[in-house]
């Protein structure tokens, strides 16, 4: 139908005989033509009834669609809640409580029966010992009574000859009986007959008083301040409030490549590595990538269920490396520890090989690693050298020319008083303190960045944005003096990490 026909027959509220034929946007009101000409709406923006009809209809349809969607979500939520209620009812069924209590009472009944038998056996054994001791006492008492009667009878004899004739034997027997307590009094050991016997169930009563249903342990918390790392290991420490109710811990970890990546990883545990059945509150993970950020979760588990810790972001240290003597220019002297290179014009003993640097007038060396992932930081002590180049290069970079002169190498260089960054034979001046003694290098391979720093003054010097396609090797060149490398370092605090 024509929208205007919907309002046909409606009259204006202010002008009763006028038909409504437009809409005042400012006052959100239906008006007539007279209102627009002479009324309070004359300066207001108006719209046709058709336009208002379409706009309002579209708004209502949109809101209705959202409301229907929301209603559907509420129905789904209610269905889930009902399902959970049913599961709770099943999980908490009273029959389970009765079953567990009946088992406890059956154990108590069986133990009562066993202990009662032991008490009865002990009682019989003790009574038997006591009866034997009573019989011994009775026998000794009878003997001593007979001897007493004989002695008393003899003592009544006044005839000296008769007395002496009969009393001698009896006197010896009385003397022997008196001297030997074993003959007269049996050896009765009251401790053996009545050994200590007590029924002490105080510990068991305490356990029963603490009887309660088991709940899943509270989430543990990762103690990041206690966690340690090397270039290929991370030791994770955590704390649990319910340590005594936890049967085991489970450690889960994965590589962290950004917040969006973490959210998707958290929802799908397929890509996580899992270490189950940990009994301590710490664990060392081996075989990790150097200079790489990881996400760690700790799960506390018992029979009732499990709960996860908050995620913790931990990082392995940079890849340590040394200078490779096999790649060093033959006029370079490499120290025994592989950390220092020095120009040595007299060193001609080394043979030239294709892998060795051979530039004329410049002396190059490379680290003994090729890096294809992670974030790595090292520093170079430049000392008093005034002519050097430091950076990274592909293995395919030419060895017979300065690094940075080709598309396969990126360097920071000092040429007397000029400091430049160079790549593919293009140079750019960099403002640097002339007395800088150390140069920091941050290779963030995963984020395609190579950065140089003045670590003593916490200054960023330059960053190359490079889409690395091959592994790169730390590379060094000097024209005078010497350089010393410090590798495998954690990045300084002043460097802004990509994740921050």
PDB file of C-alpha atoms in Angstrom, residues 112-126 197 199:
ATOM      1  CA  UNK A 112      35.360 -53.665  65.101  1.00  0.00           C
ATOM      2  CA  UNK A 113      35.044 -57.400  64.522  1.00  0.00           C
ATOM      3  CA  UNK A 114      38.786 -57.865  63.935  1.00  0.00           C
ATOM      4  CA  UNK A 115      39.759 -55.814  67.007  1.00  0.00           C
ATOM      5  CA  UNK A 116      37.154 -57.623  69.165  1.00  0.00           C
ATOM      6  CA  UNK A 117      38.713 -60.996  68.201  1.00  0.00           C
ATOM      7  CA  UNK A 118      42.162 -59.657  69.104  1.00  0.00           C
ATOM      8  CA  UNK A 119      40.881 -58.423  72.475  1.00  0.00           C
ATOM      9  CA  UNK A 120      39.275 -61.805  73.166  1.00  0.00           C
ATOM     10  CA  UNK A 121      42.432 -63.691  72.245  1.00  0.00           C
ATOM     11  CA  UNK A 122      44.515 -61.400  74.442  1.00  0.00           C
ATOM     12  CA  UNK A 123      42.057 -61.898  77.320  1.00  0.00           C
ATOM     13  CA  UNK A 124      42.219 -65.714  77.061  1.00  0.00           C
ATOM     14  CA  UNK A 125      46.023 -65.620  76.904  1.00  0.00           C
ATOM     15  CA  UNK A 126      46.249 -63.389  79.953  1.00  0.00           C
ATOM     16  CA  UNK A 197      46.587 -52.193  75.755  1.00  0.00           C
ATOM     17  CA  UNK A 199      41.930 -48.190  72.233  1.00  0.00           C
TER      18      UNK A 199
END
